[in-house]
PDB file of C-alpha atoms and ligand atoms in Angstrom:
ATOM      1  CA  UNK A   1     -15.237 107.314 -47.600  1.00 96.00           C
ATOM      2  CA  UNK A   2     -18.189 105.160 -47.682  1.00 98.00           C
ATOM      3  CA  UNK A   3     -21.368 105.203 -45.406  1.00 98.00           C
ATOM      4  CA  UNK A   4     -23.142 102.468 -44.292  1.00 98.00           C
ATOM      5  CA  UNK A   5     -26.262 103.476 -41.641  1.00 98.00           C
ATOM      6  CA  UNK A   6     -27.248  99.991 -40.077  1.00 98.00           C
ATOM      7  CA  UNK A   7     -30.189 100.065 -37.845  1.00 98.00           C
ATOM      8  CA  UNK A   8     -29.261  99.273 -34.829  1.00 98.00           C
ATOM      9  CA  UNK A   9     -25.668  98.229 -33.169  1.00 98.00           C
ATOM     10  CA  UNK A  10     -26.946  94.046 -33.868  1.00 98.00           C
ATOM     11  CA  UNK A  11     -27.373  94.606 -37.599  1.00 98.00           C
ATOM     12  CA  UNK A  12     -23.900  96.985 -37.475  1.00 98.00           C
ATOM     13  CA  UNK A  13     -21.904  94.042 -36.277  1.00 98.00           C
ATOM     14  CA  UNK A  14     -23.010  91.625 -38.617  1.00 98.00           C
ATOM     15  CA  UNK A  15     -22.638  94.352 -41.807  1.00 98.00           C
ATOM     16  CA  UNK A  16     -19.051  94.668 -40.065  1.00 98.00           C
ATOM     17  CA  UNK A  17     -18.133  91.013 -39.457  1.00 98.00           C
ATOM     18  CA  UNK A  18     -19.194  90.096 -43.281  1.00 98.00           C
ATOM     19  CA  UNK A  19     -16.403  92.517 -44.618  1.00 98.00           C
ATOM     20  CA  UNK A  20     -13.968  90.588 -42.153  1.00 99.00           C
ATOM     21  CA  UNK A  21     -15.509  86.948 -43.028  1.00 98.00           C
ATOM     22  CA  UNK A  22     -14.976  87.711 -46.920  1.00 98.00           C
ATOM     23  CA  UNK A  23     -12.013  89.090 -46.353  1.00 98.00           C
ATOM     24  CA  UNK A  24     -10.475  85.840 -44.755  1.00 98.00           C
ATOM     25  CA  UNK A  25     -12.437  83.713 -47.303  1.00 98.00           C
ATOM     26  CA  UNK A  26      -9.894  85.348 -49.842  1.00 98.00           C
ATOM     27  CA  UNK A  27      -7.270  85.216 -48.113  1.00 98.00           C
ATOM     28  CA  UNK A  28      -6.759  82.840 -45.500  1.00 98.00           C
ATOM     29  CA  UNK A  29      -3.080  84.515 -44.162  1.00 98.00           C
ATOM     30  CA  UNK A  30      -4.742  87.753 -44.245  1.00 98.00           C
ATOM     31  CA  UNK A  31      -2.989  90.584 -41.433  1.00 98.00           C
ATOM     32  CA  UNK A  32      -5.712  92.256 -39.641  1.00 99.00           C
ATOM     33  CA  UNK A  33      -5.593  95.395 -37.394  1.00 98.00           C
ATOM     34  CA  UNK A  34      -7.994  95.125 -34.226  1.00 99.00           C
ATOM     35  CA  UNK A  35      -9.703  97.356 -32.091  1.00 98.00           C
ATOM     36  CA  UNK A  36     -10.942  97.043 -28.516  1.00 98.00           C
ATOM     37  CA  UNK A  37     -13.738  98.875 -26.343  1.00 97.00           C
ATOM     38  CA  UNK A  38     -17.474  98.247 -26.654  1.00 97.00           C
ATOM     39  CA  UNK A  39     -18.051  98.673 -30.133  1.00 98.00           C
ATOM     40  CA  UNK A  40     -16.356  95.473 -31.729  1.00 98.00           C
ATOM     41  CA  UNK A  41     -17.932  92.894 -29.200  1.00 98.00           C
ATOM     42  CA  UNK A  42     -20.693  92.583 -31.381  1.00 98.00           C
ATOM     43  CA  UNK A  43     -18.804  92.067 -34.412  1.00 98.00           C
ATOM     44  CA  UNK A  44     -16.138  89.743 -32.349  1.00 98.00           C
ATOM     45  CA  UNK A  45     -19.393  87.236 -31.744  1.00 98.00           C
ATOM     46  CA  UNK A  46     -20.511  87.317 -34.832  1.00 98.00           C
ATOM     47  CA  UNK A  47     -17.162  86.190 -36.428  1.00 98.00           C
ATOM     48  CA  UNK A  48     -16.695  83.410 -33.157  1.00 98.00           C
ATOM     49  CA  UNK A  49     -20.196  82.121 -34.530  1.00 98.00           C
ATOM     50  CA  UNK A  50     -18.952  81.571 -37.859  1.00 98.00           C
ATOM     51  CA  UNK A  51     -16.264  80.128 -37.060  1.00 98.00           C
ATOM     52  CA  UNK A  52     -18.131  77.772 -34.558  1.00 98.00           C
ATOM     53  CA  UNK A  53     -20.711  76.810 -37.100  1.00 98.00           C
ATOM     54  CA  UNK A  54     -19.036  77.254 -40.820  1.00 98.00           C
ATOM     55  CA  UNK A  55     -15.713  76.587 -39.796  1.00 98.00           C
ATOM     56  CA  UNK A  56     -14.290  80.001 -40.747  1.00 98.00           C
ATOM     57  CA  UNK A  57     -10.535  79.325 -40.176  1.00 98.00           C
ATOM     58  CA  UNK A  58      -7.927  81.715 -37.933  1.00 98.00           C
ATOM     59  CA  UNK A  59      -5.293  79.695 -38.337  1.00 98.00           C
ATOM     60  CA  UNK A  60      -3.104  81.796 -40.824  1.00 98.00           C
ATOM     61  CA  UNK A  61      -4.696  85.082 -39.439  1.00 98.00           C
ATOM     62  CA  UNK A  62      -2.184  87.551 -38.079  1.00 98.00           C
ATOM     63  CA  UNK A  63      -2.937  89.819 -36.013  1.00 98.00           C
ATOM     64  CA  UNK A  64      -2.129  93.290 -34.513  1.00 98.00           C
ATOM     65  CA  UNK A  65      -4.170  95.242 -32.215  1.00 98.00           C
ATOM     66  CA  UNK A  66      -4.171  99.012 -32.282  1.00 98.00           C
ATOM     67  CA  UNK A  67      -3.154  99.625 -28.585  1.00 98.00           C
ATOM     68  CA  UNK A  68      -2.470  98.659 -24.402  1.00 98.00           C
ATOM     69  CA  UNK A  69      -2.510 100.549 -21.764  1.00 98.00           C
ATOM     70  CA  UNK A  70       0.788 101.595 -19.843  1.00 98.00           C
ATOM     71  CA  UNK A  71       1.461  99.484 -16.956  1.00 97.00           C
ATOM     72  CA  UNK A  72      -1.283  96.840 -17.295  1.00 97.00           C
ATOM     73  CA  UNK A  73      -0.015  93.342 -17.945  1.00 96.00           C
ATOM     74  CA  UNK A  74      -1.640  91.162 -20.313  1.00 95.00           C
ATOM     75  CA  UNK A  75      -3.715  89.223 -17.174  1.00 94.00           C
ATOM     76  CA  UNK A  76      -5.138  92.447 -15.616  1.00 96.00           C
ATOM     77  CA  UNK A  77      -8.629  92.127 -16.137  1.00 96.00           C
ATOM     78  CA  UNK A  78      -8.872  95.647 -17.866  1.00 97.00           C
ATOM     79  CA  UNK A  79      -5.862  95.120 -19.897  1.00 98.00           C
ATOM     80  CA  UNK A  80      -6.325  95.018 -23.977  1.00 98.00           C
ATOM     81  CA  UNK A  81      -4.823  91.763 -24.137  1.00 98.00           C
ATOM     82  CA  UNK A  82      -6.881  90.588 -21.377  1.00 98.00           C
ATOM     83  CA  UNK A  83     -10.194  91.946 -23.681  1.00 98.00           C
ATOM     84  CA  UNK A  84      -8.765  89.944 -26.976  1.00 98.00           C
ATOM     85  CA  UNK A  85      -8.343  86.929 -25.144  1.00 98.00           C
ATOM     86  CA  UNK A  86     -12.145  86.300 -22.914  1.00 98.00           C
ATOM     87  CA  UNK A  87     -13.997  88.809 -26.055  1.00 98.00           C
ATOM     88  CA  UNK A  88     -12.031  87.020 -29.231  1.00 98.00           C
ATOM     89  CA  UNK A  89      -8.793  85.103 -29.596  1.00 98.00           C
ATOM     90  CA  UNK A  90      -9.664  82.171 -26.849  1.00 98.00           C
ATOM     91  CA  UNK A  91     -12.486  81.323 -29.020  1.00 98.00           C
ATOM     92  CA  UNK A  92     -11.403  80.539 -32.612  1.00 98.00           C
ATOM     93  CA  UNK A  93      -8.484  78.896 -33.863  1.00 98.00           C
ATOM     94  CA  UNK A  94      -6.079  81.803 -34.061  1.00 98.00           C
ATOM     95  CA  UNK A  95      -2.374  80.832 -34.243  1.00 98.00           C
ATOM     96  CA  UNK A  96      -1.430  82.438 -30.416  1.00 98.00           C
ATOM     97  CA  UNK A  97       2.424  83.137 -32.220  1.00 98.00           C
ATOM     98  CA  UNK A  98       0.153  85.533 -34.858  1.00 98.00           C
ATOM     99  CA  UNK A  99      -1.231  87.604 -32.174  1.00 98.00           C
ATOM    100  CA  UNK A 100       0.453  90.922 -31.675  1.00 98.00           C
ATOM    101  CA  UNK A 101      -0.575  93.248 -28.670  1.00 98.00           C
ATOM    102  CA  UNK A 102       1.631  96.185 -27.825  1.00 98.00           C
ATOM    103  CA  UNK A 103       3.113  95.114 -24.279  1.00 98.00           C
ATOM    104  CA  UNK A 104       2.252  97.895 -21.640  1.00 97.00           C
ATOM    105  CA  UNK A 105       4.200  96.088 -19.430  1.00 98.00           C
ATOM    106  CA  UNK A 106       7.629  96.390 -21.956  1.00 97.00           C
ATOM    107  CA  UNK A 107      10.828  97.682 -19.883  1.00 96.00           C
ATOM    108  CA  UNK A 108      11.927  99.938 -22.841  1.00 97.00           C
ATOM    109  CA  UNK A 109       8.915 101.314 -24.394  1.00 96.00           C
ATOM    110  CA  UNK A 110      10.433 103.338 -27.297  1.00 96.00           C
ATOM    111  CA  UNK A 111      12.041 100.028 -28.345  1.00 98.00           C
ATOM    112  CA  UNK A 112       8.961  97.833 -28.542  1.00 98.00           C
ATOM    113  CA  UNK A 113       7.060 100.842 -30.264  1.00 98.00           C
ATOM    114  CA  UNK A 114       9.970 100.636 -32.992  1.00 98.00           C
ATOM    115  CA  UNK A 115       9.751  96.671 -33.027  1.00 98.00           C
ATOM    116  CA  UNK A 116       5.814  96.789 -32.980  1.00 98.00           C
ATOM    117  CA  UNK A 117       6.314  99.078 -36.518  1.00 98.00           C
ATOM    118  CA  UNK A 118       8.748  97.205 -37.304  1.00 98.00           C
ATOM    119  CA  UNK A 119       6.937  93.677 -37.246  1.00 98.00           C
ATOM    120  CA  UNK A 120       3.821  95.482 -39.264  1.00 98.00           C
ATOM    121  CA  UNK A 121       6.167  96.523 -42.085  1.00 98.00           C
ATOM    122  CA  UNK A 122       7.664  92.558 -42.017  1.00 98.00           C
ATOM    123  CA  UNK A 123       4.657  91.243 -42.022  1.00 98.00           C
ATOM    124  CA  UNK A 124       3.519  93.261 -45.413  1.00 98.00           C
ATOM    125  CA  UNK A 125       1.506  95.881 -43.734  1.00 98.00           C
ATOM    126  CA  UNK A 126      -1.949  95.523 -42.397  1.00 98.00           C
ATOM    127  CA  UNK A 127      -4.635  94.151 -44.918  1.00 98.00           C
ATOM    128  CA  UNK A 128      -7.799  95.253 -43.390  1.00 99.00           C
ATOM    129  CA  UNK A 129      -8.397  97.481 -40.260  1.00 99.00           C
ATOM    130  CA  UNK A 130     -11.437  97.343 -37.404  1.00 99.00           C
ATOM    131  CA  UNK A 131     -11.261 101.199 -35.787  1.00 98.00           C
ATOM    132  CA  UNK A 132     -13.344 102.539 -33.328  1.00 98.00           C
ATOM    133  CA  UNK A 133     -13.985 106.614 -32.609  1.00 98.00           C
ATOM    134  CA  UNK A 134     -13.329 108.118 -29.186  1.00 97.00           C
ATOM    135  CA  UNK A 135     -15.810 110.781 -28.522  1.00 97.00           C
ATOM    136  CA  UNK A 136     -12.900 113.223 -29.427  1.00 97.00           C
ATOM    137  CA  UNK A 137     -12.113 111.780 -32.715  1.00 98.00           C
ATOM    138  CA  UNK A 138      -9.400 110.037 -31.497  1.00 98.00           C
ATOM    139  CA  UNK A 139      -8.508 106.472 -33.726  1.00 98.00           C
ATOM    140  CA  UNK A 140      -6.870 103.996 -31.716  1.00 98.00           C
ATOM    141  CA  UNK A 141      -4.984 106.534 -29.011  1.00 98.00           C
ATOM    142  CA  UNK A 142      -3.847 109.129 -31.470  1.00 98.00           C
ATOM    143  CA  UNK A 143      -5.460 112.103 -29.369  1.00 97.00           C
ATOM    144  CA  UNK A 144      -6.530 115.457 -30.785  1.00 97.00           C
ATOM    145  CA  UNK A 145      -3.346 117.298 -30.669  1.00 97.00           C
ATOM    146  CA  UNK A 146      -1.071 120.077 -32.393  1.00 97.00           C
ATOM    147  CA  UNK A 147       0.703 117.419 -34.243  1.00 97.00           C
ATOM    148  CA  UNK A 148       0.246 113.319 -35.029  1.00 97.00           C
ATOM    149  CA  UNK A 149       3.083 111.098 -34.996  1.00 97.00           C
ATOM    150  CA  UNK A 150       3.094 108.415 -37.742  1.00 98.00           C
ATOM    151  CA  UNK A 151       4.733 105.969 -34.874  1.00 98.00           C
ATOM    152  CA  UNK A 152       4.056 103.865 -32.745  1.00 98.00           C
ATOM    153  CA  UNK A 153       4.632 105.235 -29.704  1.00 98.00           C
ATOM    154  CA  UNK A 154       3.654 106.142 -25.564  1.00 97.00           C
ATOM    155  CA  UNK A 155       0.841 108.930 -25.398  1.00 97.00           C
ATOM    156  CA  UNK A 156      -0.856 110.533 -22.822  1.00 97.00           C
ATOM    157  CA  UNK A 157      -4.621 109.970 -22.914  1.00 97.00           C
ATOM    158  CA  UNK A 158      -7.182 112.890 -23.078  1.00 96.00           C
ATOM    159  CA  UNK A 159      -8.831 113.444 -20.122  1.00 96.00           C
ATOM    160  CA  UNK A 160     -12.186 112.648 -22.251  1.00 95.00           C
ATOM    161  CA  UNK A 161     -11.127 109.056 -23.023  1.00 96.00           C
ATOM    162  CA  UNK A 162      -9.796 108.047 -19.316  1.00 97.00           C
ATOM    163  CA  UNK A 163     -13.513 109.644 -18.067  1.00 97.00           C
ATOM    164  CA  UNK A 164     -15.156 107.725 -20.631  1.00 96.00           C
ATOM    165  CA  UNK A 165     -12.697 104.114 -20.113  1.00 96.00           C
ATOM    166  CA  UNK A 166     -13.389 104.412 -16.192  1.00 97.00           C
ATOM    167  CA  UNK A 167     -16.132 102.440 -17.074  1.00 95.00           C
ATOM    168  CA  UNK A 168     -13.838  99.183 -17.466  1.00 94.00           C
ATOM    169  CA  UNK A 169     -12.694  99.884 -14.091  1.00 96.00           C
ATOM    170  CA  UNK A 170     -13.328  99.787 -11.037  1.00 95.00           C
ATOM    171  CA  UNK A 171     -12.652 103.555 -10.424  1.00 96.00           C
ATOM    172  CA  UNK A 172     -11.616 106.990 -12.392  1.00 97.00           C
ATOM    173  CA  UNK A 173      -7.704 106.628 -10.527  1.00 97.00           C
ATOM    174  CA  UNK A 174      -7.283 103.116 -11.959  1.00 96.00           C
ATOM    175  CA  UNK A 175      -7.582 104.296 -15.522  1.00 97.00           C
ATOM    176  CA  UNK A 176      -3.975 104.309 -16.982  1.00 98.00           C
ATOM    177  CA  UNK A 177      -2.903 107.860 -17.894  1.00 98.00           C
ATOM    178  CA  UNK A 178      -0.744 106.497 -20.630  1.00 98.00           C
ATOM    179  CA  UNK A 179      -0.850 104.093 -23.474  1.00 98.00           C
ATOM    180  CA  UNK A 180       1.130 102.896 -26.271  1.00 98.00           C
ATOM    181  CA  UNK A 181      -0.598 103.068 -29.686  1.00 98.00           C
ATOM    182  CA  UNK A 182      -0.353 102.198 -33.111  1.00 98.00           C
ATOM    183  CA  UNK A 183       1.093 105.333 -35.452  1.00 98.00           C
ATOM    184  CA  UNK A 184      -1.111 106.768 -37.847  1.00 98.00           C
ATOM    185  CA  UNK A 185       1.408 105.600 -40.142  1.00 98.00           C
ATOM    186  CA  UNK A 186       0.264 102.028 -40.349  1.00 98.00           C
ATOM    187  CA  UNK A 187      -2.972 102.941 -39.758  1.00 98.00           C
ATOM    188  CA  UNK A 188      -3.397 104.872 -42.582  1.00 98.00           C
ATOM    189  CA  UNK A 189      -1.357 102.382 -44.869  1.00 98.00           C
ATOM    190  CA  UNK A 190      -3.535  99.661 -44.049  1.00 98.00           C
ATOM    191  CA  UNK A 191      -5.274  98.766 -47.312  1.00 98.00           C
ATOM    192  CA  UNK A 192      -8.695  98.643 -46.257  1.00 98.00           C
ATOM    193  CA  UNK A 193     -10.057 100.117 -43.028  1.00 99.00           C
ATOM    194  CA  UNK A 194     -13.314  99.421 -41.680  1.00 99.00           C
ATOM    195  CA  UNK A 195     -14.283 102.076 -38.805  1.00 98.00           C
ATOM    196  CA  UNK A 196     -17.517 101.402 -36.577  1.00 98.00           C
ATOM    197  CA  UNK A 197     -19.756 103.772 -34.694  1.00 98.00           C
ATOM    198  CA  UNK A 198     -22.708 102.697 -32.390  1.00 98.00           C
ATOM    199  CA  UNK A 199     -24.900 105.137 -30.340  1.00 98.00           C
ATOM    200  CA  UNK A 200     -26.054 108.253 -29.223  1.00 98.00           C
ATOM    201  CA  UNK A 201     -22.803 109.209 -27.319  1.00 97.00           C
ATOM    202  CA  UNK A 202     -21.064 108.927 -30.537  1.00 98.00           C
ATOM    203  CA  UNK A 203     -23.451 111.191 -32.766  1.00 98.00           C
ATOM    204  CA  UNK A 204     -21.558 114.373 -32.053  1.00 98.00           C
ATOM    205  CA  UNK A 205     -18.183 112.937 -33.285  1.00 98.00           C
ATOM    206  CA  UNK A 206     -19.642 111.510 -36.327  1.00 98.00           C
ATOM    207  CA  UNK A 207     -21.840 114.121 -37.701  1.00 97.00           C
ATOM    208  CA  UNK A 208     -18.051 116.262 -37.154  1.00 97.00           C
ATOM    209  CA  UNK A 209     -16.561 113.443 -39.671  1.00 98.00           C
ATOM    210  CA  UNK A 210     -19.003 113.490 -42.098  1.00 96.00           C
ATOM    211  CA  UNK A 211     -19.144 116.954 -42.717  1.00 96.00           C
ATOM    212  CA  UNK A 212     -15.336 117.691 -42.330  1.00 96.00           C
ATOM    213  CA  UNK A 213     -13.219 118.469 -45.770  1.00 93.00           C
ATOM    214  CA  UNK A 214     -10.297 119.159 -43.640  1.00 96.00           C
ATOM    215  CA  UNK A 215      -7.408 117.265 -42.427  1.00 97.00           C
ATOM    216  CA  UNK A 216      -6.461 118.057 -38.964  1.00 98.00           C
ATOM    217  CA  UNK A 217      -5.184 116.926 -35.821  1.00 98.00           C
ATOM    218  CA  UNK A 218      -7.720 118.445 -33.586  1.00 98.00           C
ATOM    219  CA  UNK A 219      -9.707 115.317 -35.213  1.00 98.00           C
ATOM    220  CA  UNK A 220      -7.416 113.022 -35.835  1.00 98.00           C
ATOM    221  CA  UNK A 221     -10.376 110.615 -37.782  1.00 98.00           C
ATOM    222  CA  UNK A 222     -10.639 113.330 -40.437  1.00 98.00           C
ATOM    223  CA  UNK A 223      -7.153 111.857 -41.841  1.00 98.00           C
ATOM    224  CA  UNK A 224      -9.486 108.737 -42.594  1.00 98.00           C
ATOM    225  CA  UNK A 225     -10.484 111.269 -45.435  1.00 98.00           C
ATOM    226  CA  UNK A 226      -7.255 111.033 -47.109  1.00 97.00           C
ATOM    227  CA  UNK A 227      -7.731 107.210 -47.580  1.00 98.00           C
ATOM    228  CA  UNK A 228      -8.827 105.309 -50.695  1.00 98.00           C
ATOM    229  CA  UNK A 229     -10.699 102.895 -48.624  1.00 98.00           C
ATOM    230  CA  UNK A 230     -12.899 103.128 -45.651  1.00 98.00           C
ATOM    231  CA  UNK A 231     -15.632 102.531 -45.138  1.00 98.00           C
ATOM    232  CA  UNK A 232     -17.282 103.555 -41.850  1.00 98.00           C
ATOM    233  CA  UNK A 233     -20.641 101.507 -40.636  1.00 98.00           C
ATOM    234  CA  UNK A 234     -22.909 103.160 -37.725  1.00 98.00           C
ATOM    235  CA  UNK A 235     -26.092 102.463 -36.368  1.00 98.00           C
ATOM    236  CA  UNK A 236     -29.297 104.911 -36.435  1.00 98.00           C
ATOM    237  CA  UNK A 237     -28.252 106.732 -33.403  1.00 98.00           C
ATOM    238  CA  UNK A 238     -24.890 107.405 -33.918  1.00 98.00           C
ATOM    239  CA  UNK A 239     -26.046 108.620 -37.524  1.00 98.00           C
ATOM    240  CA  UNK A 240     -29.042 110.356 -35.979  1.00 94.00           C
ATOM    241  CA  UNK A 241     -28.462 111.701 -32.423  1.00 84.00           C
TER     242      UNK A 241
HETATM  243  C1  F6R B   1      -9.543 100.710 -28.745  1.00 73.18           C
HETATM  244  C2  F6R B   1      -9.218 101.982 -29.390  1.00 73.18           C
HETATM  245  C3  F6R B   1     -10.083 103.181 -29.187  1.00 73.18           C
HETATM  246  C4  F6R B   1     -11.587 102.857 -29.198  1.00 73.18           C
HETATM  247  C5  F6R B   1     -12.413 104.101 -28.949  1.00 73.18           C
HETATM  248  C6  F6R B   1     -13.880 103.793 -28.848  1.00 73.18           C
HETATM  249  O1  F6R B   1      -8.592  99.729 -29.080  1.00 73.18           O
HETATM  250  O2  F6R B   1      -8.241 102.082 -30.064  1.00 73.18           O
HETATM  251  O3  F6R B   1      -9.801 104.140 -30.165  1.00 73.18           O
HETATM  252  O4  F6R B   1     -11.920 102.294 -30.424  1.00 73.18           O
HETATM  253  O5  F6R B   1     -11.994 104.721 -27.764  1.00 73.18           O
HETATM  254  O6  F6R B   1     -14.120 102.969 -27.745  1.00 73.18           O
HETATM  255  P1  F6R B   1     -15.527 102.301 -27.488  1.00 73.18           P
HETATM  256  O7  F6R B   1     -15.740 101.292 -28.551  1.00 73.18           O
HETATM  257  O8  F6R B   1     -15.402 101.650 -26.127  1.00 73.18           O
HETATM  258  O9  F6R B   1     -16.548 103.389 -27.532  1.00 73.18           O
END
């Protein structure tokens, strides 16, 4: 796992968004896994900028985000899909038919968990991976627990992360208690992962990764550890405290 201590959360997004930018560069019909919540924003401007002004191109870019909250269609305002769209996608010249969201709105749940897998394994696995960290250690919703599941599937959301997400709404009851998210089966066969960090809130959590040498579900981030790539990138005060 490699370390990359940026100084603050501007220069964290740009480090970030040059991995993605070089990434596309090489491969224009690259499959990227994407992550919501406050830490990518930065990064998401940074790669709308270069697409504005170098003419980075989206148009062969797949993509598949990590996870949507239970019951929220794609136009509620705190929906995932809603985030992509005003925070990414509806600025650069993604293909809309290579944009995969899980659907928190889908009638049979375990079914589109099984298709979202499935359509990750068809489209050759996920090339290069944006995760965040939940205070907990969670990566995308795969919350500390006794046991992970490698699927895709519906989870039930620690009472840390729906305090902490209250913030995107307008009150603590509207926070979904569910959500579907992406197994830590594709995550951790995505080829390259690139996990971000930015603040003081998030010092805890990280100083716990850095000095783990144990896999376990408690912290489900520490099973970055097994992976040949990652490479995580925080600023000062999530390195700090
Ligand atoms: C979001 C996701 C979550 C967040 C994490 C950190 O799609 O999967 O794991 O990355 O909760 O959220 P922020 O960035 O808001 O601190």
């Amino acid at each position: 796992m490699k370390i990359v201590v940026k100084k603050d959360y501007e220069s964290m997004s740009k480090a970030a968004s040059e991995i993605f930018i070089e990434a596309i560069k090489v491969k224009p019909d690259i499959t990227l896994g994407l992550a919501t919540g406050s830490t990518p924003k930065g990064m998401y401007k940074e790669l709308i900028k270069v697409h504005k002004e170098e003419g980075l191109d989206f148009s062969k870019v797949k993509t598949f985000n990590l996870d949507e909250y239970v019951g929220l269609s794609h136009d509620h305002l705190s929906s995932y899909g809603y985030y992509m769209d005003n925070e990414f996608f509806n600025h650069i010249n993604v293909d809309r038919r290579n944009i995969f969201i899980p659907d928190g709105k889908a009638k049979d749940v375990e079914k589109h968990c099984r298709e979202y897998d499935e359509m990750i394994i068809n489209a050759g696995g996920i090339d290069l991976l944006l995760l965040g960290i939940g205070v907990d250690g969670h990566i995308a919703f795969n919350e500390p627990a006794d046991a992970l599941s490698v699927k895709a599937r519906i989870v039930r959301l620690a009472q840390s992360t729906i305090e902490v997400n209250s913030r995107f709404f307008n009150s603590i009851e509207e926070v979904p208690k569910t959500a579907i998210t992406m197994g830590m089966g594709s995550i951790l066969k995505s080829k390259k992962i690139v996990l971000l960090a930015n603040g003081v809130n998030k010092s805890h959590v990280i100083k716990k990764l850095l000095k783990q040498d144990k896999v376990t579900p408690k912290l489900p981030v520490s099973f970055l550890l097994l992976h040949p790539d990652v490479t995580v990138i925080v600023d000062e005060l999530a390195y700090n405290g």
